Short mmCIF file of C-alpha atoms in Angstrom, two decimals:
data_model
loop_
_atom_site.label_atom_id
_atom_site.label_comp_id
_atom_site.label_asym_id
_atom_site.label_seq_id
_atom_site.Cartn_x
_atom_site.Cartn_y
_atom_site.Cartn_z
CA UNK A 1 81.83 85.97 97.38
CA UNK A 2 79.26 86.38 100.08
CA UNK A 3 75.70 86.03 98.88
CA UNK A 4 72.94 87.72 101.31
CA UNK A 5 69.44 86.81 101.20
CA UNK A 6 66.26 88.87 101.49
CA UNK A 7 64.41 87.04 104.00
CA UNK A 8 60.70 88.89 104.50
CA UNK A 9 58.27 88.29 102.57
CA UNK A 10 57.77 91.54 100.60
CA UNK A 11 61.78 91.22 99.16
CA UNK A 12 60.61 88.04 97.76
CA UNK A 13 57.49 89.68 96.36
CA UNK A 14 58.80 92.91 95.42
CA UNK A 15 62.30 92.71 94.39
CA UNK A 16 63.91 91.40 91.45
CA UNK A 17 66.35 88.58 91.98
CA UNK A 18 69.43 89.88 90.90
CA UNK A 19 68.43 93.17 92.41
CA UNK A 20 71.07 94.18 95.53
CA UNK A 21 69.55 95.33 98.84
CA UNK A 22 72.40 96.74 101.33
CA UNK A 23 74.48 95.89 99.04
CA UNK A 24 73.78 92.17 98.93
CA UNK A 25 72.18 90.47 96.23
CA UNK A 26 68.77 88.17 96.89
CA UNK A 27 68.65 84.89 97.22
CA UNK A 28 65.93 82.93 94.60
CA UNK A 29 63.23 82.14 97.08
CA UNK A 30 62.38 79.01 95.84
CA UNK A 31 65.86 78.02 96.78
CA UNK A 32 65.88 79.03 100.38
CA UNK A 33 66.29 76.41 102.99
CA UNK A 34 66.34 75.82 107.15
CA UNK A 35 70.26 76.43 106.57
CA UNK A 36 70.03 79.49 105.45
CA UNK A 37 68.57 80.71 108.75
CA UNK A 38 70.94 79.03 110.58
CA UNK A 39 74.63 79.79 111.51
CA UNK A 40 77.13 77.57 113.91
CA UNK A 41 78.33 80.35 115.90
CA UNK A 42 79.55 78.55 118.98
CA UNK A 43 78.82 81.62 121.02
CA UNK A 44 79.26 79.79 124.29
CA UNK A 45 83.32 79.26 123.51
CA UNK A 46 84.84 81.99 124.87
CA UNK A 47 87.53 83.34 122.59
CA UNK A 48 91.21 83.89 123.02
CA UNK A 49 92.31 87.35 124.05
CA UNK A 50 95.76 86.62 124.74
CA UNK A 51 97.26 87.81 121.40
CA UNK A 52 95.50 91.07 121.81
CA UNK A 53 97.25 94.17 122.32
CA UNK A 54 93.95 95.89 124.21
CA UNK A 55 93.03 92.49 125.51
CA UNK A 56 89.97 92.03 123.95
CA UNK A 57 88.45 89.79 121.29
CA UNK A 58 85.07 90.51 119.28
CA UNK A 59 83.10 87.50 117.31
CA UNK A 60 80.52 89.37 115.09
CA UNK A 61 77.65 87.80 113.73
CA UNK A 62 76.35 89.57 110.85
CA UNK A 63 75.29 90.11 107.15
CA UNK A 64 79.27 88.97 106.60
CA UNK A 65 79.13 85.87 107.61
CA UNK A 66 75.38 85.14 107.93
CA UNK A 67 73.71 86.02 104.95
CA UNK A 68 70.20 85.32 105.95
CA UNK A 69 70.15 88.36 108.29
CA UNK A 70 70.20 91.03 105.43
CA UNK A 71 67.03 92.72 105.34
CA UNK A 72 66.03 92.01 109.34
CA UNK A 73 67.81 94.77 110.93
CA UNK A 74 69.87 92.52 113.89
CA UNK A 75 73.20 91.28 114.44
CA UNK A 76 75.44 89.92 117.45
CA UNK A 77 78.29 90.06 118.86
CA UNK A 78 80.47 88.17 121.70
CA UNK A 79 83.25 90.19 123.39
CA UNK A 80 85.83 88.55 125.18
CA UNK A 81 88.12 90.08 127.60
CA UNK A 82 90.94 88.89 129.18
CA UNK A 83 92.11 90.35 132.53
CA UNK A 84 92.10 94.38 132.27
CA UNK A 85 90.96 93.70 128.81
CA UNK A 86 89.40 97.04 126.98
CA UNK A 87 87.12 96.92 123.90
CA UNK A 88 88.52 100.06 123.55
CA UNK A 89 86.11 103.63 122.53
CA UNK A 90 84.49 102.90 118.95
CA UNK A 91 81.68 103.87 117.12
CA UNK A 92 78.89 101.74 115.30
CA UNK A 93 77.51 104.07 112.68
CA UNK A 94 74.35 102.39 112.24
CA UNK A 95 73.55 100.62 115.09
CA UNK A 96 72.22 100.73 118.58
CA UNK A 97 73.59 98.61 120.64
CA UNK A 98 72.10 96.32 123.91
CA UNK A 99 75.38 94.58 125.71
CA UNK A 100 74.16 91.82 128.40
CA UNK A 101 77.20 90.78 131.10
CA UNK A 102 77.81 86.81 130.47
CA UNK A 103 80.86 86.57 133.21
CA UNK A 104 82.27 89.45 135.05
CA UNK A 105 82.31 92.70 136.01
CA UNK A 106 83.18 95.54 133.38
CA UNK A 107 83.31 99.06 133.48
CA UNK A 108 81.61 100.69 130.43
CA UNK A 109 79.71 103.85 129.28
CA UNK A 110 79.24 106.24 126.05
CA UNK A 111 79.86 109.66 125.06
CA UNK A 112 76.97 112.09 123.93
CA UNK A 113 77.70 114.75 120.86
CA UNK A 114 78.54 117.90 122.05
CA UNK A 115 78.73 119.08 125.12
CA UNK A 116 80.92 115.07 124.88
CA UNK A 117 78.68 113.87 128.51
CA UNK A 118 80.09 110.66 129.58
CA UNK A 119 77.39 108.29 131.08
CA UNK A 120 79.05 105.51 132.70
CA UNK A 121 78.55 102.45 135.25
CA UNK A 122 79.93 99.75 136.71
CA UNK A 123 78.00 96.41 135.62
CA UNK A 124 77.95 92.81 136.58
CA UNK A 125 77.02 89.41 135.04
CA UNK A 126 73.25 89.16 134.08
CA UNK A 127 73.32 93.23 133.68
CA UNK A 128 72.07 94.89 130.48
CA UNK A 129 73.44 98.46 129.30
CA UNK A 130 72.53 100.08 126.12
CA UNK A 131 74.91 101.74 123.67
CA UNK A 132 72.70 104.71 121.71
CA UNK A 133 73.47 104.56 117.91
CA UNK A 134 76.84 106.28 116.77
CA UNK A 135 77.82 107.57 120.24
CA UNK A 136 81.63 106.55 121.59
CA UNK A 137 81.49 103.44 123.99
CA UNK A 138 83.88 101.79 125.80
CA UNK A 139 83.81 98.38 127.46
CA UNK A 140 86.64 97.26 130.45
CA UNK A 141 87.19 94.78 132.61
CA UNK A 142 87.45 95.47 135.94
CA UNK A 143 89.09 91.89 136.97
CA UNK A 144 92.95 91.79 137.14
CA UNK A 145 92.86 87.73 137.32
CA UNK A 146 90.14 86.40 135.60
CA UNK A 147 88.51 86.84 132.11
CA UNK A 148 84.88 88.58 131.28
CA UNK A 149 82.42 88.52 128.78
CA UNK A 150 79.47 89.48 127.06
CA UNK A 151 77.01 89.32 124.58
CA UNK A 152 75.75 92.54 122.16
CA UNK A 153 72.86 92.53 119.92
CA UNK A 154 72.46 95.58 117.63
CA UNK A 155 69.95 96.88 115.43
CA UNK A 156 71.51 96.46 112.05
CA UNK A 157 72.72 93.47 109.91
CA UNK A 158 75.72 95.23 109.18
CA UNK A 159 76.35 97.82 111.94
CA UNK A 160 79.98 98.33 111.00
CA UNK A 161 82.51 100.06 113.39
CA UNK A 162 84.85 102.75 113.75
CA UNK A 163 87.81 102.54 116.18
CA UNK A 164 88.65 106.00 117.21
CA UNK A 165 92.28 105.59 117.91
CA UNK A 166 92.64 103.29 115.44
CA UNK A 167 90.71 105.93 112.66
CA UNK A 168 92.77 108.94 114.06
CA UNK A 169 96.17 107.81 114.29
CA UNK A 170 96.15 104.44 112.21
CA UNK A 171 94.02 105.71 108.73
CA UNK A 172 95.99 105.20 105.70
CA UNK A 173 97.19 107.60 104.47
CA UNK A 174 97.61 109.14 107.68
CA UNK A 175 96.06 112.58 108.68
CA UNK A 176 98.23 115.21 108.50
CA UNK A 177 99.99 115.62 111.51
CA UNK A 178 99.69 119.66 111.78
CA UNK A 179 95.82 118.79 112.01
CA UNK A 180 96.26 116.51 114.95
CA UNK A 181 98.73 118.22 116.61
CA UNK A 182 96.50 121.37 116.91
CA UNK A 183 93.41 119.29 117.14
CA UNK A 184 94.87 117.55 120.20
CA UNK A 185 97.00 120.98 121.31
CA UNK A 186 100.15 118.44 121.78
CA UNK A 187 103.61 118.86 120.01
CA UNK A 188 104.11 117.21 116.59
CA UNK A 189 106.78 114.76 117.46
CA UNK A 190 104.22 112.64 119.87
CA UNK A 191 101.67 112.88 117.24
CA UNK A 192 104.21 111.12 114.98
CA UNK A 193 104.82 108.83 117.65
CA UNK A 194 101.18 108.16 117.99
CA UNK A 195 100.66 107.64 114.18
CA UNK A 196 104.24 105.34 114.56
CA UNK A 197 102.26 102.73 116.76
CA UNK A 198 100.22 99.60 115.29
CA UNK A 199 96.76 99.64 115.68
CA UNK A 200 95.18 96.89 116.10
CA UNK A 201 91.52 95.51 115.21
CA UNK A 202 90.25 93.48 117.63
CA UNK A 203 86.50 93.31 115.95
CA UNK A 204 87.26 90.28 113.78
#
């Protein structure tokens, strides 16, 4: 099981040891050690994208695999993109994301709430772009022959992710094809075909 640690002084002083914060139990402050603040994440190492249908691989460092982050309101993710790889449209319901390009050139953007305005641009190594909390956003590697990589900082220890295509066409049980056919103004057979596809999660 994943045990989380409430690392703030206030948490130690005010929260009983067995109480949960953000769904994770606090660790006894007397048992905390330097290793609780460390994670051998190897974020300098590229991840494999060849087995991904969308050509990207997201490596998350959050409270699930780094319990010491609990209550601290921050997490990280390394995103690797194969040639023309896409981090498909998704949202983080609990976090704003600040993305720094480590290698390559990306086309990226986000869409606001109604009236759904797109803010997008091309960014290169060293550039920084911010995706506001809970906005649909995406990235694509523009290179046909080279990988790209980015590092994202997120304003929550557990930002969550909802991949739009996965949620709409890959939910279990599926959304009624009548509902989706009306929403997308297409024939039901197209919706049925889309729902029959294998919807991949690239956020590991």
